[in-house]
JSON list of C-alpha atoms in Angstrom, two decimals:
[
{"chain": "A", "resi": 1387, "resn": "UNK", "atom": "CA", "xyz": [8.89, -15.93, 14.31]},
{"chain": "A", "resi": 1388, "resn": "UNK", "atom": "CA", "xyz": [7.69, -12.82, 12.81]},
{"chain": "A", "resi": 1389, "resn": "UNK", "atom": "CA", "xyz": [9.15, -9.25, 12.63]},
{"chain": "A", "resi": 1390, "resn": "UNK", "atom": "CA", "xyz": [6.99, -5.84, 12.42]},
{"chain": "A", "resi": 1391, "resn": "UNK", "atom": "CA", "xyz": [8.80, -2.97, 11.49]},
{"chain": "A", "resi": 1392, "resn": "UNK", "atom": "CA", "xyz": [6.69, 0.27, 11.19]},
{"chain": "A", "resi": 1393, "resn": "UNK", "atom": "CA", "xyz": [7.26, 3.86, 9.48]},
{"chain": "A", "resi": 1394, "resn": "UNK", "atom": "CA", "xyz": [5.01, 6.75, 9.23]},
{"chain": "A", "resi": 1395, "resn": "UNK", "atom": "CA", "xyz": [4.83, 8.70, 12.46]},
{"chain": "A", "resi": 1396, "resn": "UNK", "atom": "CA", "xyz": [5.53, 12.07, 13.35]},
{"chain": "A", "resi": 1397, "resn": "UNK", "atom": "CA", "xyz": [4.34, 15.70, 14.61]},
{"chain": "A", "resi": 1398, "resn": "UNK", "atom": "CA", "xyz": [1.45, 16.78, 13.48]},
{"chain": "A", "resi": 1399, "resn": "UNK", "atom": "CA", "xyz": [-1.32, 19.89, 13.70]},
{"chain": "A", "resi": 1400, "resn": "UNK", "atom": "CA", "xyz": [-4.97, 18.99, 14.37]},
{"chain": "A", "resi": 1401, "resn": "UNK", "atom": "CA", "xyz": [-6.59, 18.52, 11.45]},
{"chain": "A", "resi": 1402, "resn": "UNK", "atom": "CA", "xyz": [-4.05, 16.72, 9.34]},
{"chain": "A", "resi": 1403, "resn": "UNK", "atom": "CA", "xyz": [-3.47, 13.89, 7.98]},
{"chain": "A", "resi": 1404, "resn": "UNK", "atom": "CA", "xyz": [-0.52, 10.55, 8.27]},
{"chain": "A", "resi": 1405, "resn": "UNK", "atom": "CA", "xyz": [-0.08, 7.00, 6.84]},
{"chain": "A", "resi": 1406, "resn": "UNK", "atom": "CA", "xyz": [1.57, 4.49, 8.76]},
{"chain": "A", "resi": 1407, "resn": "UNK", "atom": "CA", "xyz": [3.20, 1.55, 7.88]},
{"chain": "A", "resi": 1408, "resn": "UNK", "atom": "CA", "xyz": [4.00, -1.86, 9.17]},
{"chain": "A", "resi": 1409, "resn": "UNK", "atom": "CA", "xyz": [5.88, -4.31, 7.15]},
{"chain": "A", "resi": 1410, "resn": "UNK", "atom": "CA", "xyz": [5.93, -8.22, 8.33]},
{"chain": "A", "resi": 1411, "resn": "UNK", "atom": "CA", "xyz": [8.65, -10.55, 7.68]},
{"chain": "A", "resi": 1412, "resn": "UNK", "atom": "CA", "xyz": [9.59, -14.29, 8.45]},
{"chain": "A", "resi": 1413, "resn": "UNK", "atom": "CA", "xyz": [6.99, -17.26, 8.82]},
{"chain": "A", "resi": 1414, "resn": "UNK", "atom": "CA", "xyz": [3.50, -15.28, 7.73]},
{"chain": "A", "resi": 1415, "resn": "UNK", "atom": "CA", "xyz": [0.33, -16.89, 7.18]},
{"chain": "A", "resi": 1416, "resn": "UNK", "atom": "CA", "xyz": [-2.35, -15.70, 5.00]},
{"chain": "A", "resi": 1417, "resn": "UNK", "atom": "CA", "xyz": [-4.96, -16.48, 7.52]},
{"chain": "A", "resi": 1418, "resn": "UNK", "atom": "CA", "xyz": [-4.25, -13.96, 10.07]},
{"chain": "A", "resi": 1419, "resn": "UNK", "atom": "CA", "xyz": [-5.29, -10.35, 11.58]},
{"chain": "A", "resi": 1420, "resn": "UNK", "atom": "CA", "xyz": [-2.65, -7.51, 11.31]},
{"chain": "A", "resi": 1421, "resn": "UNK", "atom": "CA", "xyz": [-3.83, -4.43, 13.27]},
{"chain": "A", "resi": 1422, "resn": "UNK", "atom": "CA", "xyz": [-2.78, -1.39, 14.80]},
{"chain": "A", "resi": 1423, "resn": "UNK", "atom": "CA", "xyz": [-2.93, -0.68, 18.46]},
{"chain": "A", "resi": 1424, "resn": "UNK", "atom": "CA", "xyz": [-2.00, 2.37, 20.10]},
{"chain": "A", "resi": 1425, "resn": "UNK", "atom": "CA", "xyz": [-0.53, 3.31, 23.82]},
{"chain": "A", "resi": 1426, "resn": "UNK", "atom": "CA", "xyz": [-0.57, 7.23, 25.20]},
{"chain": "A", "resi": 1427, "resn": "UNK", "atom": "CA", "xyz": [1.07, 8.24, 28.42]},
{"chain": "A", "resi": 1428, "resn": "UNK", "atom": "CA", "xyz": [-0.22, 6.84, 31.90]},
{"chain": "A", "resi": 1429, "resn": "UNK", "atom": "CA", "xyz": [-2.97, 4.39, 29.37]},
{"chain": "A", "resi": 1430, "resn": "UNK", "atom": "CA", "xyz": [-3.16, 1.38, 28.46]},
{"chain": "A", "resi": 1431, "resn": "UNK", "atom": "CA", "xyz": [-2.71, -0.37, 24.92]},
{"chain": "A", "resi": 1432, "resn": "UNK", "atom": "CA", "xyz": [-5.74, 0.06, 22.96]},
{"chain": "A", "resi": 1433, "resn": "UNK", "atom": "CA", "xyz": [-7.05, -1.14, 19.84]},
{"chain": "A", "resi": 1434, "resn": "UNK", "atom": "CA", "xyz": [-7.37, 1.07, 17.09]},
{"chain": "A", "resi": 1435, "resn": "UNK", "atom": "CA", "xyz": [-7.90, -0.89, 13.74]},
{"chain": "A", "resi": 1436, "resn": "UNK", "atom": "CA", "xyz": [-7.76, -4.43, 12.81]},
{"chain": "A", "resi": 1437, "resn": "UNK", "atom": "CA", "xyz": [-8.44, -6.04, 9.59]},
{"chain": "A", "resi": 1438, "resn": "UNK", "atom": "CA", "xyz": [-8.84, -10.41, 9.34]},
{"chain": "A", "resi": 1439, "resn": "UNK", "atom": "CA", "xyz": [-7.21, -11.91, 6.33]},
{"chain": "A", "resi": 1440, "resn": "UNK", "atom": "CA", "xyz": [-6.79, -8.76, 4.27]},
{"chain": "A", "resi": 1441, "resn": "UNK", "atom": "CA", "xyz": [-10.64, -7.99, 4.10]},
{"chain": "A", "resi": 1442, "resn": "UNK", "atom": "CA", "xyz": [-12.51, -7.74, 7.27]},
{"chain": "A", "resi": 1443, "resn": "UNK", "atom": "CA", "xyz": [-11.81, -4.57, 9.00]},
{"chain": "A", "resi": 1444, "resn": "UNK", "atom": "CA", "xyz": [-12.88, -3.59, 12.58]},
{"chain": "A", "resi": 1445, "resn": "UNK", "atom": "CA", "xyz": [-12.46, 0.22, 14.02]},
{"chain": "A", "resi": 1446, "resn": "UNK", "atom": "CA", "xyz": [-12.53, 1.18, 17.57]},
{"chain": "A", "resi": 1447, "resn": "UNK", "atom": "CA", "xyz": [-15.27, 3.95, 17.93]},
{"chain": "A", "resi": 1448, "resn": "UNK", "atom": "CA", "xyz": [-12.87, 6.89, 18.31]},
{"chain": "A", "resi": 1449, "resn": "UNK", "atom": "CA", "xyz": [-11.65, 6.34, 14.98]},
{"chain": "A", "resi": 1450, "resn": "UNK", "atom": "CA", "xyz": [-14.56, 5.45, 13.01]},
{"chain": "A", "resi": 1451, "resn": "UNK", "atom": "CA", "xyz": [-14.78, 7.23, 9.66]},
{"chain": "A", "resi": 1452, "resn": "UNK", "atom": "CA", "xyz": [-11.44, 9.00, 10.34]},
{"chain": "A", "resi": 1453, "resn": "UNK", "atom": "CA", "xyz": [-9.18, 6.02, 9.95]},
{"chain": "A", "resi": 1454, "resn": "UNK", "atom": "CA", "xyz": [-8.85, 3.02, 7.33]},
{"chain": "A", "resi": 1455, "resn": "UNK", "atom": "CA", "xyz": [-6.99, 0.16, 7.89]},
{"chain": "A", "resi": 1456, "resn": "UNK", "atom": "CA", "xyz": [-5.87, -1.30, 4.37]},
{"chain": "A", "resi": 1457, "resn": "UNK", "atom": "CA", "xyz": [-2.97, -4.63, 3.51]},
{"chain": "A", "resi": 1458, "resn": "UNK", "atom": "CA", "xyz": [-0.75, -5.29, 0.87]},
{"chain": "A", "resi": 1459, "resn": "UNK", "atom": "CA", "xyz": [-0.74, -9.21, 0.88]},
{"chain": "A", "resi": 1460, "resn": "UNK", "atom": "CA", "xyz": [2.23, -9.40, -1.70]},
{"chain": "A", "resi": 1461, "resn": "UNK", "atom": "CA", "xyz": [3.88, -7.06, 0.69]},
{"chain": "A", "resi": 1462, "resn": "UNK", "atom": "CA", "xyz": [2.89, -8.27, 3.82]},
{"chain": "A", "resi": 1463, "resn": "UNK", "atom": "CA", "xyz": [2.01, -5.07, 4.74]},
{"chain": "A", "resi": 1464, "resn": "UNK", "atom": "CA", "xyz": [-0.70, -3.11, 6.27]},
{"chain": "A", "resi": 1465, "resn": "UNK", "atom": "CA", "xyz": [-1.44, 0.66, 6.54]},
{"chain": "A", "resi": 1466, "resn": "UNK", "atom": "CA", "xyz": [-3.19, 2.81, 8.88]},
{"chain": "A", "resi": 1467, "resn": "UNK", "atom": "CA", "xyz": [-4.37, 6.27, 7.04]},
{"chain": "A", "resi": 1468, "resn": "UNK", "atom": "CA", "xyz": [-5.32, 8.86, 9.53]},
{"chain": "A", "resi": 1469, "resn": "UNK", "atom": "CA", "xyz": [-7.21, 11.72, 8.65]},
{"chain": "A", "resi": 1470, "resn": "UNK", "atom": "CA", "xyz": [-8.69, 14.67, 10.74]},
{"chain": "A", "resi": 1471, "resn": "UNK", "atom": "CA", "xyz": [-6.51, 14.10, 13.61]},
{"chain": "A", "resi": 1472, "resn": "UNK", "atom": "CA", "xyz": [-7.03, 15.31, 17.33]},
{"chain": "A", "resi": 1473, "resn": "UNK", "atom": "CA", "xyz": [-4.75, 15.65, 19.88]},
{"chain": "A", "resi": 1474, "resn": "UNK", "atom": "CA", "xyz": [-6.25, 12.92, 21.40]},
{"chain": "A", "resi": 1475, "resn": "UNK", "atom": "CA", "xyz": [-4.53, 10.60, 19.18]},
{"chain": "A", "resi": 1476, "resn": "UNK", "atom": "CA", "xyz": [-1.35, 11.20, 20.43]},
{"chain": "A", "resi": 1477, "resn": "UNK", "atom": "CA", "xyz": [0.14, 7.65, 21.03]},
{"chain": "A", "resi": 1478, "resn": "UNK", "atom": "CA", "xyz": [2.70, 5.49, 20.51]},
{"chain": "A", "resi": 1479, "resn": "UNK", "atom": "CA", "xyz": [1.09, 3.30, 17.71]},
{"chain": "A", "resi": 1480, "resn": "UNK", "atom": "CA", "xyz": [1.97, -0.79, 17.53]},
{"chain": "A", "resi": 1481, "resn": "UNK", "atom": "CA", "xyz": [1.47, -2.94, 14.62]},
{"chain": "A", "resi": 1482, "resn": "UNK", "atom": "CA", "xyz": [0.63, -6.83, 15.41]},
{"chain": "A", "resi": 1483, "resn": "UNK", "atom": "CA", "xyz": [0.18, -9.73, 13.61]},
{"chain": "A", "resi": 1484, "resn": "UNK", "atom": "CA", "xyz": [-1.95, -12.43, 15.06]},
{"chain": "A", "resi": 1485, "resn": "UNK", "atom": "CA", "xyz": [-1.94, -16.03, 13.71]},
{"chain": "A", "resi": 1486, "resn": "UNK", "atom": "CA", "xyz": [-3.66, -19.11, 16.12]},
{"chain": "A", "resi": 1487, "resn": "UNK", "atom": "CA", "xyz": [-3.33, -16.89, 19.11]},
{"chain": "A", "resi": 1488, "resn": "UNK", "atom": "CA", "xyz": [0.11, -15.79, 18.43]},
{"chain": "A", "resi": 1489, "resn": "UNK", "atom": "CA", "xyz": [0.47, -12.28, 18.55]},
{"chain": "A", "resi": 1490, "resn": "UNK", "atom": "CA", "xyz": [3.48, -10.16, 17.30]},
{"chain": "A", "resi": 1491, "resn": "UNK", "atom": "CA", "xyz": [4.37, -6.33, 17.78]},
{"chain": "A", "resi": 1492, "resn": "UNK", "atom": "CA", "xyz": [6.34, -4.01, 15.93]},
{"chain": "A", "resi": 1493, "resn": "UNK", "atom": "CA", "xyz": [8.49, -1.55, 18.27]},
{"chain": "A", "resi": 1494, "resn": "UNK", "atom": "CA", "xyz": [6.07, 1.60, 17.73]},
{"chain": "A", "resi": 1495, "resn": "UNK", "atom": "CA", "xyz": [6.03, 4.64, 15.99]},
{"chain": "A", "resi": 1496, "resn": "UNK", "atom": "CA", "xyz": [5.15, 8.15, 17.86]},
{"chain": "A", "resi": 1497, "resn": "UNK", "atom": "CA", "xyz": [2.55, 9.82, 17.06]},
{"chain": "A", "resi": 1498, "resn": "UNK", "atom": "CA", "xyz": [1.94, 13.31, 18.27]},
{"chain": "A", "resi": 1499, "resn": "UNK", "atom": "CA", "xyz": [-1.49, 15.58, 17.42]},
{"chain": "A", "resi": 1500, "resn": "UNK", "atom": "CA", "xyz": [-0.62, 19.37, 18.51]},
{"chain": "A", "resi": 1501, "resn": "UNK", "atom": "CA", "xyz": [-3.53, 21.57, 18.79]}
]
């Protein structure tokens, strides 16, 4: 089993910036994908950034050049920092953790972009 506990949202303005957190605890691999996912109103669960054991990042379009997906492996952590933000990034955001097809979620942090 795995837990995902994240930190980091909040209200912001359009424009600004936010870091979020996910920590991981209990049986973790080091061959895995941690990512962040996000979920707004009436939507469904998107992707927004994953990275494959600690170095291979992947960024849904939206997000490109905005957002960077970093890990701590000593940690077990991994980061989202968002820059420039719109209100259409207002979402609940999930971390996961995905090891042989097992996937994991954290219990989301809000996010919310006014304009």
């Amino acid at each position: 089993q795995v837990q995902l506990v994240e930190s980091g949202g909040g209200l912001v303005q359009t424009g600004d910036s936010l870091r979020l957190s996910c920590t991981a605890s209990g049986r973790i691999f080091s061959i895995n994908t941690m990512g962040w996912y996000r979920q707004a109103p009436g939507q469904q669960r998107e992707l927004v950034a994953t990275i494959q054991n600690g170095w291979l990042p992947r960024y849904a379009d939206s997000v490109k050049g905005r957002f960077t997906i970093s890990t701590n492996n000593a940690k077990n952590a991994v980061y989202l920092q968002m820059n420039s933000l719109k209100p259409e990034d207002t979402a609940v955001y999930y971390c996961n953790y995905e090891h042989l097809g097992n996937d994991y979620w954290g219990q989301g942090t809000q996010v919310t972009v006014s304009s």
